[in-house]
Short mmCIF file of C-alpha atoms and ligand atoms in Angstrom, two decimals:
data_model
loop_
_atom_site.label_atom_id
_atom_site.label_comp_id
_atom_site.label_asym_id
_atom_site.label_seq_id
_atom_site.Cartn_x
_atom_site.Cartn_y
_atom_site.Cartn_z
CA MET A 229 0.00 0.00 0.00
CA ASN A 230 1.27 3.43 -0.95
CA THR A 231 1.15 5.47 2.26
CA ARG A 232 1.80 8.70 0.34
CA SER A 233 -1.19 8.23 -1.96
CA LEU A 234 -3.98 10.79 -1.77
CA SER A 235 -6.60 8.13 -0.95
CA PHE A 236 -4.52 6.72 1.91
CA ARG A 237 -3.89 10.17 3.38
CA LEU A 238 -7.51 11.25 3.03
CA VAL A 239 -8.82 8.06 4.62
CA THR A 240 -6.27 8.27 7.46
CA TRP A 241 -7.29 11.84 8.22
CA TYR A 242 -10.94 10.95 7.97
CA ALA A 243 -10.50 7.90 10.26
CA GLY A 244 -8.52 9.95 12.82
CA LEU A 245 -11.03 12.79 12.91
CA LEU A 246 -13.97 10.42 13.05
CA THR A 247 -12.43 8.47 15.95
CA ILE A 248 -11.83 11.69 17.92
CA VAL A 249 -15.39 12.92 17.26
CA PHE A 250 -16.94 9.54 18.10
CA VAL A 251 -14.89 9.15 21.30
CA ALA A 252 -15.79 12.70 22.40
CA LEU A 253 -19.45 12.06 21.63
CA GLY A 254 -19.32 8.70 23.47
CA ALA A 255 -17.72 10.30 26.54
CA LEU A 256 -20.31 13.10 26.55
CA THR A 257 -23.16 10.61 26.16
CA PHE A 258 -21.78 8.51 29.01
CA LEU A 259 -21.47 11.51 31.37
CA LEU A 260 -24.94 12.78 30.46
CA VAL A 261 -26.53 9.37 30.99
CA LYS A 262 -24.70 9.02 34.31
CA HIS A 263 -25.80 12.46 35.46
CA TYR A 264 -29.38 11.89 34.34
CA ILE A 265 -29.74 8.48 36.04
CA GLU A 266 -28.20 9.66 39.31
CA ALA A 267 -30.25 12.88 39.34
CA ASN A 268 -33.39 10.89 38.63
CA LEU A 269 -32.64 8.41 41.40
CA LEU A 270 -31.87 11.15 43.90
CA ASP A 271 -35.03 12.98 42.92
CA THR A 272 -37.10 9.85 43.63
CA GLN A 273 -35.40 9.47 47.01
CA ALA A 274 -35.91 13.14 47.78
CA ARG A 275 -39.61 12.95 47.03
CA ARG A 276 -39.88 9.92 49.28
CA ALA A 277 -38.02 11.74 52.07
CA GLN A 278 -40.35 14.70 51.64
CA GLN A 279 -43.34 12.38 51.83
CA ILE A 280 -42.06 10.80 55.05
CA ALA A 281 -41.31 14.21 56.52
CA ASP A 282 -44.70 15.63 55.56
CA THR A 283 -46.78 12.72 56.76
CA LEU A 284 -45.01 10.67 59.42
CA VAL A 285 -42.54 13.13 60.92
CA ALA A 286 -45.06 15.97 60.92
CA ALA A 287 -47.35 13.81 63.03
CA VAL A 288 -44.64 13.00 65.62
CA ALA A 289 -46.03 15.52 68.11
CA ARG A 290 -49.32 13.72 68.00
CA THR A 291 -48.31 10.08 67.53
CA GLY A 292 -44.99 10.13 69.35
CA GLU A 293 -41.55 9.25 68.00
CA GLY A 294 -41.94 5.60 68.75
CA THR A 295 -44.71 5.01 66.24
CA VAL A 296 -42.70 6.51 63.34
CA ALA A 297 -40.48 3.45 63.07
CA TYR A 298 -43.46 1.17 63.00
CA GLU A 299 -45.23 3.22 60.34
CA ILE A 300 -42.15 3.42 58.12
CA GLU A 301 -41.71 -0.34 58.29
CA ASP A 302 -45.35 -0.74 57.53
CA LEU A 303 -45.64 1.75 54.69
CA TYR A 304 -42.17 1.69 53.07
CA SER A 305 -40.57 -1.62 54.15
CA PRO A 306 -37.08 -0.28 53.27
CA GLU A 307 -35.21 -3.60 53.68
CA ALA A 308 -37.52 -5.41 51.28
CA ASN A 309 -37.14 -2.55 48.77
CA ASP A 310 -33.33 -2.44 49.17
CA ARG A 311 -33.58 1.06 50.54
CA PHE A 312 -32.08 2.96 53.42
CA ILE A 313 -34.22 5.21 55.63
CA ARG A 314 -32.97 7.05 58.69
CA ILE A 315 -34.63 9.72 60.83
CA THR A 316 -32.36 11.70 63.12
CA ARG A 317 -33.31 14.35 65.61
CA GLU A 318 -31.29 17.56 65.76
CA ASP A 319 -29.60 16.46 69.00
CA GLY A 320 -28.21 13.42 67.13
CA ARG A 321 -30.63 10.89 68.46
CA ILE A 322 -31.65 8.41 65.77
CA ILE A 323 -35.43 7.97 65.82
CA TYR A 324 -35.36 5.29 63.14
CA ALA A 325 -32.74 3.52 60.99
CA SER A 326 -33.48 0.73 58.56
CA SER A 327 -31.43 -2.43 58.75
CA MET A 328 -29.55 -4.45 56.10
CA PRO A 329 -31.36 -4.36 52.72
CA LYS A 330 -32.45 -7.62 51.16
CA ASP A 331 -29.82 -7.47 48.39
CA HIS A 332 -27.02 -6.75 50.90
CA SER A 333 -25.75 -4.04 48.59
CA PHE A 334 -24.56 -1.95 51.54
CA ASP A 335 -24.67 -1.90 55.31
CA PRO A 336 -26.87 0.98 56.65
CA ALA A 337 -24.94 0.91 59.92
CA THR A 338 -21.84 2.10 58.08
CA VAL A 339 -23.56 5.16 56.56
CA PRO A 340 -21.92 8.08 58.40
CA PRO A 341 -24.23 10.37 60.40
CA ALA A 342 -25.53 13.30 58.42
CA SER A 343 -24.77 16.91 59.22
CA LEU A 344 -27.83 18.26 60.98
CA THR A 345 -27.19 21.93 60.33
CA PRO A 346 -28.52 22.36 56.74
CA THR A 347 -32.18 23.03 56.32
CA GLY A 348 -34.55 22.07 53.50
CA ARG A 349 -33.61 19.46 50.94
CA PHE A 350 -30.10 18.28 50.05
CA SER A 351 -28.45 15.20 48.69
CA ARG A 352 -25.06 13.44 48.74
CA LYS A 353 -23.19 10.42 47.59
CA GLU A 354 -21.56 8.27 50.25
CA SER A 355 -18.78 5.92 49.30
CA LEU A 356 -18.98 2.86 51.53
CA SER A 357 -16.77 -0.17 51.46
CA ALA A 358 -19.59 -2.19 49.81
CA GLY A 359 -20.20 0.51 47.19
CA ASP A 360 -21.67 3.95 46.71
CA VAL A 361 -25.01 5.01 48.23
CA LEU A 362 -27.08 7.89 46.88
CA ILE A 363 -28.83 9.68 49.74
CA ALA A 364 -31.46 12.45 49.64
CA ALA A 365 -32.18 14.25 52.91
CA GLN A 366 -35.07 16.43 54.02
CA ALA A 367 -35.03 18.52 57.23
CA HIS A 368 -38.36 19.09 58.93
CA GLN A 369 -39.24 21.28 61.89
CA VAL A 370 -41.83 19.85 64.27
CA GLY A 371 -42.48 22.16 67.23
CA PRO A 372 -39.19 22.77 69.02
CA HIS A 373 -37.47 19.86 67.28
CA ARG A 374 -35.91 19.58 63.88
CA TYR A 375 -35.76 16.17 62.29
CA LEU A 376 -33.67 15.00 59.34
CA VAL A 377 -35.19 12.34 57.12
CA GLU A 378 -32.64 10.48 54.92
CA VAL A 379 -33.67 8.10 52.18
CA GLY A 380 -30.95 6.33 50.22
CA VAL A 381 -30.46 3.65 47.68
CA SER A 382 -27.40 1.73 46.50
CA ALA A 383 -25.72 3.15 43.37
CA SER A 384 -24.89 -0.38 42.23
CA ARG A 385 -27.91 -0.54 39.93
CA THR A 386 -27.04 2.74 38.21
CA GLU A 387 -23.45 1.55 37.99
CA ALA A 388 -24.62 -1.66 36.30
CA ILE A 389 -26.62 0.41 33.78
CA LEU A 390 -23.60 2.68 33.20
CA ASP A 391 -21.36 -0.38 32.75
CA ASP A 392 -23.77 -1.62 30.08
CA VAL A 393 -23.69 1.79 28.36
CA LEU A 394 -19.89 1.72 28.51
CA ILE A 395 -19.71 -1.77 26.95
CA MET A 396 -22.19 -0.69 24.27
CA LEU A 397 -20.07 2.36 23.45
CA ALA A 398 -16.84 0.34 23.52
CA ILE A 399 -18.23 -2.15 21.00
CA GLY A 400 -20.39 0.24 19.00
CA LEU A 401 -17.88 3.04 18.47
CA PRO A 402 -15.11 1.00 16.79
CA ILE A 403 -17.75 -0.69 14.61
CA ALA A 404 -19.21 2.71 13.67
CA VAL A 405 -15.71 4.08 12.93
CA LEU A 406 -14.85 0.96 10.88
CA VAL A 407 -18.06 1.16 8.83
CA ALA A 408 -17.63 4.91 8.25
CA VAL A 409 -13.95 4.53 7.31
CA SER A 410 -14.66 1.62 4.95
CA GLY A 411 -17.42 3.65 3.32
CA GLY A 412 -15.09 6.65 3.11
CA PHE A 413 -12.34 4.50 1.60
CA ILE A 414 -14.66 3.14 -1.09
CA LEU A 415 -15.93 6.66 -1.86
CA VAL A 416 -12.42 8.12 -2.05
CA ARG A 417 -11.20 5.24 -4.26
CA ARG A 418 -14.16 5.70 -6.54
CA ALA A 419 -13.67 9.47 -6.66
CA LEU A 420 -9.95 9.16 -7.43
CA GLU A 421 -10.21 6.23 -9.84
CA PRO A 422 -10.37 8.54 -12.88
CA VAL A 423 -6.99 9.97 -11.79
CA ASP A 424 -5.39 6.56 -12.45
CA ARG A 425 -7.02 6.40 -15.88
CA ILE A 426 -5.97 9.97 -16.72
CA ALA A 427 -2.39 9.26 -15.55
CA ALA A 428 -2.21 6.00 -17.56
CA LYS A 429 -3.45 7.75 -20.71
CA ALA A 430 -1.11 10.71 -20.13
CA GLU A 431 1.80 8.23 -19.93
CA GLU A 432 0.85 6.85 -23.34
CA ILE A 433 0.78 10.22 -25.10
CA THR A 434 4.03 11.10 -26.85
CA GLN A 435 4.89 13.44 -29.69
CA HIS A 436 3.88 10.67 -32.09
CA ASN A 437 0.28 10.37 -30.89
CA LEU A 438 -0.41 13.90 -29.70
CA SER A 439 -3.77 13.79 -31.44
CA GLU A 440 -5.04 11.49 -28.70
CA ARG A 441 -6.74 12.99 -25.65
CA LEU A 442 -7.19 12.21 -21.98
CA PRO A 443 -10.51 10.67 -20.91
CA VAL A 444 -13.02 13.29 -19.71
CA LEU A 445 -15.67 12.12 -17.24
CA LYS A 446 -18.80 14.24 -17.29
CA THR A 447 -18.92 14.49 -13.50
CA GLY A 448 -18.82 18.26 -13.27
CA ASP A 449 -16.14 18.07 -10.59
CA GLU A 450 -12.52 19.24 -10.34
CA LEU A 451 -11.28 16.11 -12.16
CA GLU A 452 -13.43 16.93 -15.18
CA ARG A 453 -12.04 20.47 -15.17
CA LEU A 454 -8.49 19.13 -14.81
CA SER A 455 -8.78 16.66 -17.70
CA VAL A 456 -10.43 19.30 -19.92
CA ALA A 457 -7.64 21.79 -19.08
CA LEU A 458 -4.95 19.15 -19.75
CA ASN A 459 -6.60 18.29 -23.07
CA HIS A 460 -6.53 21.95 -24.04
CA MET A 461 -2.86 22.04 -23.10
CA ILE A 462 -2.17 18.94 -25.26
CA SER A 463 -3.99 20.64 -28.16
CA ARG A 464 -1.79 23.71 -27.80
CA LEU A 465 1.32 21.52 -27.59
CA GLU A 466 0.19 19.59 -30.66
CA ASP A 467 -0.22 22.85 -32.58
CA ALA A 468 3.19 24.11 -31.45
CA ILE A 469 4.96 20.84 -32.29
CA GLN A 470 3.18 20.57 -35.64
CA SER A 471 4.14 24.09 -36.62
CA SER A 472 7.76 23.58 -35.55
CA LYS A 473 7.89 20.30 -37.53
CA ARG A 474 6.35 22.05 -40.51
CA PHE A 475 8.89 24.83 -40.18
CA VAL A 476 11.86 22.39 -40.18
CA ALA A 477 10.39 20.46 -43.10
CA ASP A 478 9.65 23.62 -45.10
CA ALA A 479 13.00 25.22 -44.28
CA SER A 480 14.98 22.11 -45.27
CA HIS A 481 12.91 21.73 -48.41
CA GLU A 482 13.48 25.37 -49.37
CA LEU A 483 17.23 25.17 -48.65
CA ARG A 484 17.63 22.06 -50.72
CA THR A 485 17.18 23.65 -54.16
CA PRO A 486 19.58 26.61 -53.80
CA LEU A 487 22.15 24.27 -52.27
CA THR A 488 21.86 21.85 -55.15
CA VAL A 489 22.25 24.73 -57.61
CA LEU A 490 25.24 26.07 -55.67
CA ARG A 491 26.82 22.67 -55.60
CA GLY A 492 26.37 22.20 -59.35
CA GLU A 493 27.76 25.65 -60.06
CA LEU A 494 30.80 25.08 -57.88
CA GLU A 495 31.46 21.68 -59.41
CA SER A 496 31.31 23.11 -62.91
CA LEU A 497 33.53 26.04 -61.91
CA LEU A 498 36.03 23.68 -60.39
CA GLY A 499 35.85 21.34 -63.34
CA ALA A 500 36.29 24.06 -65.97
CA GLY A 501 39.06 25.72 -64.05
CA ALA A 502 37.10 29.03 -64.06
CA ALA A 503 38.70 30.36 -60.87
CA ALA A 504 38.91 33.93 -62.13
CA ARG A 505 35.17 34.19 -62.82
CA ALA A 506 34.35 32.72 -59.45
CA GLY A 507 36.67 35.20 -57.76
CA ALA A 508 34.79 38.12 -59.30
CA ALA A 509 31.46 36.77 -58.18
CA ALA A 510 32.61 36.16 -54.62
CA ASP A 511 32.54 39.80 -53.58
CA GLY A 512 36.24 40.37 -53.04
CA GLY A 513 36.92 36.97 -51.38
CA ASP A 514 39.95 35.12 -52.54
CA VAL A 515 38.37 32.31 -54.47
CA SER A 516 40.74 32.55 -57.29
CA ARG A 517 42.51 29.34 -56.30
CA PRO A 518 41.02 25.90 -57.05
CA GLU A 519 41.60 24.77 -53.39
CA THR A 520 39.34 27.63 -52.19
CA LEU A 521 36.66 26.45 -54.55
CA GLY A 522 37.22 22.90 -53.31
CA SER A 523 36.75 23.96 -49.68
CA MET A 524 33.59 25.90 -50.62
CA LEU A 525 32.25 22.81 -52.33
CA GLU A 526 33.03 20.75 -49.23
CA GLU A 527 31.04 23.17 -47.06
CA VAL A 528 28.17 23.11 -49.52
CA LEU A 529 28.22 19.30 -49.43
CA ARG A 530 28.17 19.38 -45.64
CA LEU A 531 25.25 21.84 -45.68
CA ASN A 532 23.54 19.59 -48.15
CA GLY A 533 24.02 16.64 -45.82
CA ILE A 534 22.52 18.56 -42.90
CA VAL A 535 19.54 19.69 -44.93
CA GLU A 536 18.93 16.15 -46.26
CA GLY A 537 19.19 14.81 -42.69
CA LEU A 538 16.77 17.40 -41.31
CA LEU A 539 14.32 16.71 -44.09
CA ALA A 540 14.50 12.97 -43.43
CA LEU A 541 13.98 13.53 -39.70
CA SER A 542 11.05 15.88 -40.16
CA ARG A 543 9.39 13.39 -42.51
CA LEU A 544 9.95 10.58 -40.02
CA ASP A 545 8.61 12.77 -37.18
CA ALA A 546 5.49 13.51 -39.18
CA GLY A 547 4.98 9.73 -39.47
CA GLU A 548 5.44 8.39 -42.98
CA ALA A 549 2.66 6.42 -44.62
CA LYS A 550 3.14 2.65 -44.62
CA SER A 551 2.36 2.42 -48.32
CA GLU A 552 6.07 1.86 -49.03
CA TRP A 553 6.20 -1.12 -46.72
CA VAL A 554 7.12 -4.45 -48.23
CA ARG A 555 8.24 -7.83 -47.03
CA PHE A 556 11.89 -8.42 -47.82
CA ASP A 557 15.04 -10.29 -46.82
CA LEU A 558 17.06 -8.08 -44.48
CA ALA A 559 20.10 -10.36 -44.84
CA GLN A 560 20.15 -9.82 -48.59
CA LEU A 561 19.73 -6.06 -48.21
CA ALA A 562 22.55 -5.98 -45.67
CA ALA A 563 24.85 -8.02 -47.92
CA THR A 564 24.36 -5.76 -50.97
CA THR A 565 24.69 -2.61 -48.88
CA ALA A 566 27.90 -3.90 -47.29
CA ASP A 567 29.18 -4.64 -50.76
CA GLN A 568 28.48 -1.12 -51.95
CA MET A 569 29.96 0.43 -48.83
CA SER A 570 33.15 -1.63 -49.08
CA LEU A 571 34.19 0.63 -51.97
CA LEU A 572 34.19 3.55 -49.51
CA ALA A 573 36.15 1.44 -47.04
CA GLU A 574 38.77 0.58 -49.58
CA ASP A 575 40.10 4.17 -49.45
CA LYS A 576 41.04 3.53 -45.81
CA SER A 577 42.05 -0.11 -46.37
CA ILE A 578 39.27 -1.17 -44.04
CA THR A 579 37.79 -4.62 -44.65
CA VAL A 580 34.03 -4.84 -44.47
CA SER A 581 32.78 -8.38 -43.91
CA CYS A 582 29.19 -9.54 -43.84
CA GLU A 583 27.91 -12.72 -42.18
CA ALA A 584 24.21 -13.17 -42.83
CA ALA A 585 21.83 -15.96 -41.91
CA PRO A 586 19.61 -17.06 -44.83
CA GLU A 587 16.10 -15.64 -45.22
CA VAL A 588 15.78 -13.07 -42.47
CA MET A 589 12.38 -11.75 -43.52
CA VAL A 590 11.17 -8.44 -42.13
CA GLU A 591 8.55 -5.93 -43.12
CA GLY A 592 9.16 -2.25 -43.66
CA ASP A 593 10.34 0.52 -45.93
CA ARG A 594 13.28 -1.03 -47.75
CA ALA A 595 14.88 2.31 -48.62
CA ARG A 596 14.65 3.54 -45.04
CA LEU A 597 16.10 0.33 -43.58
CA LYS A 598 18.89 0.50 -46.12
CA GLN A 599 19.54 4.02 -44.84
CA VAL A 600 19.93 2.54 -41.32
CA ILE A 601 22.58 0.08 -42.53
CA VAL A 602 24.31 2.78 -44.60
CA ASN A 603 24.45 5.21 -41.66
CA LEU A 604 25.80 2.56 -39.28
CA LEU A 605 28.38 1.27 -41.76
CA ASP A 606 29.32 4.82 -42.71
CA ASN A 607 29.99 5.66 -39.06
CA ALA A 608 31.89 2.41 -38.51
CA ILE A 609 34.14 3.21 -41.49
CA LYS A 610 34.47 6.88 -40.51
CA TYR A 611 35.48 6.17 -36.93
CA THR A 612 37.81 3.24 -37.63
CA PRO A 613 41.44 3.99 -38.40
CA ASN A 614 43.08 2.82 -41.61
CA GLY A 615 43.49 -0.94 -41.87
CA GLY A 616 40.72 -1.67 -39.38
CA LYS A 617 37.87 -4.16 -39.61
CA VAL A 618 34.12 -3.65 -39.81
CA ARG A 619 31.77 -6.60 -39.44
CA LEU A 620 28.10 -6.77 -40.33
CA GLN A 621 26.16 -9.70 -38.85
CA ILE A 622 22.53 -10.61 -39.39
CA THR A 623 21.04 -13.36 -37.25
CA ARG A 624 17.65 -14.55 -36.07
CA GLN A 625 16.99 -14.55 -32.33
CA ASP A 626 13.72 -15.24 -30.48
CA GLY A 627 11.54 -13.99 -33.32
CA TYR A 628 13.76 -10.99 -34.03
CA ALA A 629 16.09 -10.14 -36.86
CA VAL A 630 19.29 -8.97 -35.19
CA LEU A 631 21.64 -6.75 -37.15
CA ASP A 632 25.04 -5.98 -35.63
CA VAL A 633 27.54 -3.48 -36.97
CA VAL A 634 30.82 -4.05 -35.18
CA ASP A 635 34.02 -2.11 -35.65
CA ASP A 636 37.44 -2.02 -33.98
CA GLY A 637 37.70 1.74 -34.27
CA VAL A 638 38.12 4.63 -31.87
CA GLY A 639 35.12 3.72 -29.72
CA ILE A 640 32.82 6.03 -27.76
CA PRO A 641 33.48 7.27 -24.21
CA THR A 642 31.03 5.82 -21.64
CA GLU A 643 29.70 9.26 -20.65
CA ALA A 644 28.83 10.03 -24.31
CA LEU A 645 26.95 6.76 -24.92
CA PRO A 646 23.57 8.00 -23.61
CA HIS A 647 23.68 10.94 -26.01
CA VAL A 648 24.82 9.49 -29.34
CA PHE A 649 21.24 9.13 -30.64
CA LYS A 650 20.41 12.79 -29.90
CA ARG A 651 20.15 15.22 -32.78
CA PHE A 652 23.32 17.19 -33.58
CA PHE A 653 25.27 15.32 -30.90
CA ARG A 654 28.89 14.65 -31.74
CA VAL A 655 31.30 13.00 -29.35
CA ASP A 656 34.12 15.19 -30.46
CA ASP A 657 33.29 18.17 -32.66
CA SER A 658 36.67 18.35 -34.35
CA ARG A 659 36.82 14.60 -34.96
CA SER A 660 33.34 14.51 -36.53
CA ARG A 661 33.82 17.70 -38.51
CA GLU A 662 36.88 16.27 -40.14
CA GLN A 663 34.78 13.30 -41.20
CA GLY A 664 31.96 15.55 -42.34
CA GLY A 665 29.38 14.42 -39.78
CA ALA A 666 26.69 16.77 -38.49
CA GLY A 667 25.46 14.52 -35.69
CA LEU A 668 22.21 13.53 -37.41
CA GLY A 669 23.07 10.04 -38.70
CA LEU A 670 22.26 8.10 -35.53
CA SER A 671 19.11 10.12 -34.76
CA ILE A 672 17.84 9.19 -38.22
CA VAL A 673 18.68 5.54 -37.40
CA LYS A 674 16.70 5.80 -34.17
CA SER A 675 13.70 7.44 -35.83
CA ILE A 676 13.57 4.83 -38.60
CA CYS A 677 13.86 2.03 -36.02
CA ALA A 678 11.06 3.58 -33.95
CA ALA A 679 8.84 3.76 -37.04
CA HIS A 680 9.52 0.05 -37.70
CA GLY A 681 8.98 -1.13 -34.12
CA ALA A 682 12.67 -1.97 -33.93
CA GLN A 683 15.08 -1.33 -31.10
CA VAL A 684 18.57 0.05 -31.29
CA GLU A 685 21.34 -0.25 -28.75
CA VAL A 686 24.99 0.60 -28.58
CA SER A 687 27.91 -0.72 -26.61
CA SER A 688 31.43 0.55 -26.88
CA VAL A 689 34.83 0.65 -25.28
CA LEU A 690 36.96 3.69 -25.94
CA GLY A 691 39.95 2.81 -28.13
CA HIS A 692 38.68 -0.72 -28.83
CA GLY A 693 35.59 -0.32 -30.94
CA SER A 694 31.82 -0.14 -30.96
CA ARG A 695 28.86 -2.39 -31.61
CA PHE A 696 25.50 -1.07 -32.83
CA ARG A 697 22.66 -3.59 -32.66
CA ILE A 698 19.21 -3.37 -34.26
CA ARG A 699 16.46 -5.81 -33.30
CA GLN A 700 13.47 -5.90 -35.58
CA PRO A 701 10.57 -8.36 -35.35
CA LEU A 702 10.69 -11.09 -37.99
CA VAL A 703 7.64 -11.43 -40.20
CA GLY A 704 5.24 -14.24 -39.33
CA GLU A 705 7.13 -15.34 -36.23
CA PRO A 706 6.09 -14.72 -32.65
CA THR A 707 8.65 -12.63 -30.83
CA GLY A 708 10.20 -14.07 -27.68
CA ILE A 709 9.91 -12.20 -24.40
CA LEU A 710 12.78 -9.79 -24.22
CA GLY A 711 14.65 -9.58 -20.96
CA ALA A 712 15.06 -6.00 -19.79
CA SER A 713 18.77 -6.63 -19.55
CA HIS A 714 19.03 -7.24 -23.30
CA LEU A 715 17.39 -4.31 -24.96
CA ALA A 716 16.03 -0.88 -24.54
CA PRO A 717 13.30 0.59 -26.71
CA SER A 718 14.46 2.90 -29.44
CA GLY A 719 11.73 5.43 -28.66
CA PRO A 720 13.41 7.26 -25.76
CA PRO A 721 16.41 9.47 -26.48
CA SER A 722 19.01 6.77 -26.07
CA GLY A 723 19.46 3.05 -26.46
CA ARG A 724 20.95 0.66 -23.97
CA TYR A 725 24.59 1.04 -23.31
CA GLN A 726 27.17 -1.41 -22.12
CA GLY A 727 30.87 -1.85 -22.43
CA PHE A 728 32.32 -4.83 -24.16
CA THR A 729 35.82 -6.12 -24.66
P1 ADP B 62 27.95 12.05 -37.31
O1 ADP B 62 27.27 12.45 -38.55
O2 ADP B 62 28.69 13.14 -36.63
O3 ADP B 62 28.73 10.81 -37.45
P2 ADP B 62 26.06 10.44 -35.89
O4 ADP B 62 24.72 10.79 -35.33
O5 ADP B 62 26.12 9.43 -36.95
O6 ADP B 62 26.73 11.80 -36.32
O7 ADP B 62 26.95 9.99 -34.67
C1 ADP B 62 27.00 10.74 -33.50
C2 ADP B 62 28.37 10.64 -32.87
O8 ADP B 62 28.55 9.31 -32.38
C3 ADP B 62 29.48 10.88 -33.83
O9 ADP B 62 29.85 12.23 -33.81
C4 ADP B 62 30.60 9.99 -33.35
O10 ADP B 62 31.44 10.71 -32.47
C5 ADP B 62 29.90 8.92 -32.55
N1 ADP B 62 29.90 7.64 -33.30
C6 ADP B 62 28.91 7.15 -34.05
N2 ADP B 62 29.22 5.93 -34.54
C7 ADP B 62 30.47 5.66 -34.09
C8 ADP B 62 31.37 4.55 -34.22
N3 ADP B 62 31.06 3.48 -34.95
N4 ADP B 62 32.57 4.62 -33.58
C9 ADP B 62 32.88 5.69 -32.84
N5 ADP B 62 32.10 6.76 -32.66
C10 ADP B 62 30.90 6.75 -33.27
#
């Protein structure tokens, strides 16, 4: 259980507050019930004392003190009714005192003598060894004498009732809290359930499916407002990303034509040896020498490369139609590409070998996948010193076509590995510039792989070489479950990196 989750925290607060409120209410109820029962009992005793005082004690002058005891026994039978009655004269002489009640709840003999000074009605609670006794007293003046009539009853019965109330509260309160908390938990879970759905959908949305939206529940609450606001934000992001993609695509497209013209012009100038005419056109710059023209052409070619790369990336970002997709043998494509590229490698005396398993059928855009192999081989040749070796291997593994481009070149430093698939990233600016790279080759590889559901990873050891691996699902074969330790998806900025020797 996630103790930091909103539902857990809400329910904990709710349970805590509810327990405090219920306990306070229970304690208040208990005290009120106790007060009410005791007051009621004392009131009954007081009325009885008043009755005795008004009838029996008032007649003492006429009937004599001796007959009072007899009449009380006769009319009230205190022992049989588990009651205590005592009549005391002001000089302390006890006219009558009841004996042990039938239920033996207390011993009347142990009830301390009452104070005879107060007048009128008063009550008290005596704590005896056998238990508490609630006593109501009534003073009555008869001629020269004042008598105090005390009527009491054991508090054990009220205590039994209060014990029952206490047990009821002790059982009832936790049950009430439990029921309320469970109900609260279900309500909170239900109320927050859309948050999980919104979060799951938000996780799925990337720049490739920005047209999708978060679920909006028509509940009229804050969550509806939140999902509507987030959807508006996604719309604005989609617009911004679309317009920036359009801008890159349009800009690269527009740059392409003048660059091609420039390139053609420079080539013809160089070819015809028209250095003087070029010098005049170059606004005072010294382009009169053929090497200057050559360097200009080199820069134009580099610019051309960047523009072509940007155009390819913007098209891939926009999501190319699958109409170009065909089923073909990747091994065969790799073999012919390696063959063509070996001409380039010959200049550096690098041997390019290709080991391909037969019939490695995949589905995709043949030209684009060829571009992947070309880019990887081109890099391998570029970053391998003269006389080195480049190997291309195509195998089948667990339902995947696995293409490895391995070289024994300069390698890539570990700290640069996570960035090599980023746009315009170059490990070493001067090194790449010399080779003519703009840092777009591998990002094109990654984008093409992503469009084909393939994964790309790199491992390298500086000074020893690099291995680039592409895993693409084979056609018509179920793919095996990939262990997380083998591959990383090509979607995120970088592949999986590991050193190898
Ligand atoms: P570039 O056009 O500069 O080669 P890439 O995107 O193809 O750009 O590669 C990015 C960087 O990764 C390169 O600048 C280079 O430093 C490094 N790199 C790529 N492939 C290799 C390789 N096979 N060996 C060593 N370094 C490599």
